[in-house]
């Protein structure tokens, strides 16, 4: 057999596949026991030396060694001490689906290139729309991430609300447009506005309250200011919830303003949408059923491997406005709505992964309550962690968490010789302390957490995504930070 045929040998694949799964199962077992570093910190330069570009000309084998190295030098999201960015510790079942999907490699732009995955995608989307409280006639698509998801929704908003054919004429074909957005929006929203040619003021700022929620009562003034600056506001982008602090914008009030002014309401619920599945926390999303579009990331709070984003429209017909283009070599019908099963008319991607498979599988196998319970657990844990922080004399909670994102800082009282507290460190020293202890804990590999800048200074930020984090583990996090502070 020649090398090409060998590379597809079913028996070799079977044998290697078993060994790969064994290695991953061992990895998961060790992670669940809390073994090994969370982040095996290595400087980028040293890492580059570990993975050099000196590829052999002839087959050399060695995949299992490479897998071992990859596991050893990757950030361990299944580790109970992973409290870093909002990325799920993937369900093993969902990871297996991704593996199978990669193998099948059905492209999804047209039904013929992914018949089963198209049906599963449409089922998952229908279920999500139903859970959000959207009416019959709602629909949407799955895409590769919240960033393209928000862009897709805003492209549709532009086409529906601009008052001119912005798709055909471009950004200069009518008045300068903008969306009203709080400064707490994920950076991809501003980026989407700039990609659409709206310039830096395309995301027109709306102030937030002390809890980093959009001030709905400031919308009329922001609208008037945008108009006075020669802009035509077409949409409001609400956070549900915000990335930095996990704050939910008041959707009902924002929806009322949008209805009054004829604006499109887009809810970036990349992180928070699954709260709708939790009887305890679904109230945070009150009003989301009035949004024109919603972005829902299943790779955040639904335990899916990246990427799995839904862009959902209250009126499915609007989904076709995002990319009002026709590619005759792909799509047979003139009217894309006539072929809803050809998903590529509504997504940025042409070839797309079989995103719906893993979600459909997990929903079918574990049931829908499983996900609501996960949200409830994670949000409850954050509330208890906040109580611990408030009770600790040497930590400061930035704000009461609404979701499972907790911002806090280490702020020990400095005691004078007589034992009385005197003065606080300067703001610069306090910021430097947070950065130092975060780096120290991360580099030791005991925990992985991130940081965020708030008006009061630099704060540590823990996203409690991992299903194995416990109250005791969070207590250990505080001890690790204290220890790092004591060690210069
Ligand atoms: C609210 C919000 N929107 C959008 C995004 C971007 O999503 P993605 O990383 O899937 O592109 C994030 C990521 O953290 C987010 O928190």
JSON list of C-alpha atoms in Angstrom, two decimals, residues 28 38 71 79 86 92 100 130 149 175 202 262 265 287 307 334 366 369 374 383 408 440 468:
[
{"chain": "A", "resi": 28, "resn": "UNK", "atom": "CA", "xyz": [-10.12, 13.77, 32.39]},
{"chain": "A", "resi": 38, "resn": "UNK", "atom": "CA", "xyz": [-4.26, 24.14, 35.23]},
{"chain": "A", "resi": 71, "resn": "UNK", "atom": "CA", "xyz": [-2.07, 17.48, 26.47]},
{"chain": "A", "resi": 79, "resn": "UNK", "atom": "CA", "xyz": [-9.48, 21.09, 35.99]},
{"chain": "A", "resi": 86, "resn": "UNK", "atom": "CA", "xyz": [-15.79, 31.94, 29.54]},
{"chain": "A", "resi": 92, "resn": "UNK", "atom": "CA", "xyz": [-17.01, 14.26, 26.60]},
{"chain": "A", "resi": 100, "resn": "UNK", "atom": "CA", "xyz": [-17.24, 12.28, 14.40]},
{"chain": "A", "resi": 130, "resn": "UNK", "atom": "CA", "xyz": [-39.16, 28.31, 21.74]},
{"chain": "A", "resi": 149, "resn": "UNK", "atom": "CA", "xyz": [-22.95, 35.87, 15.36]},
{"chain": "A", "resi": 175, "resn": "UNK", "atom": "CA", "xyz": [-26.94, 58.42, 6.11]},
{"chain": "A", "resi": 202, "resn": "UNK", "atom": "CA", "xyz": [-20.78, 53.34, 14.78]},
{"chain": "A", "resi": 262, "resn": "UNK", "atom": "CA", "xyz": [-38.71, 51.81, 15.61]},
{"chain": "A", "resi": 265, "resn": "UNK", "atom": "CA", "xyz": [-33.20, 45.30, 19.46]},
{"chain": "A", "resi": 287, "resn": "UNK", "atom": "CA", "xyz": [-37.96, 40.97, 27.87]},
{"chain": "A", "resi": 307, "resn": "UNK", "atom": "CA", "xyz": [-17.64, 26.87, 18.52]},
{"chain": "A", "resi": 334, "resn": "UNK", "atom": "CA", "xyz": [-34.07, 32.76, -6.76]},
{"chain": "A", "resi": 366, "resn": "UNK", "atom": "CA", "xyz": [-29.00, 14.32, 28.84]},
{"chain": "A", "resi": 369, "resn": "UNK", "atom": "CA", "xyz": [-33.18, 20.12, 32.50]},
{"chain": "A", "resi": 374, "resn": "UNK", "atom": "CA", "xyz": [-25.84, 23.48, 35.34]},
{"chain": "A", "resi": 383, "resn": "UNK", "atom": "CA", "xyz": [-23.43, 34.09, 44.83]},
{"chain": "A", "resi": 408, "resn": "UNK", "atom": "CA", "xyz": [-12.89, 40.95, 43.18]},
{"chain": "A", "resi": 440, "resn": "UNK", "atom": "CA", "xyz": [2.07, 34.18, 40.14]},
{"chain": "A", "resi": 468, "resn": "UNK", "atom": "CA", "xyz": [-16.23, 20.55, 39.25]}
]
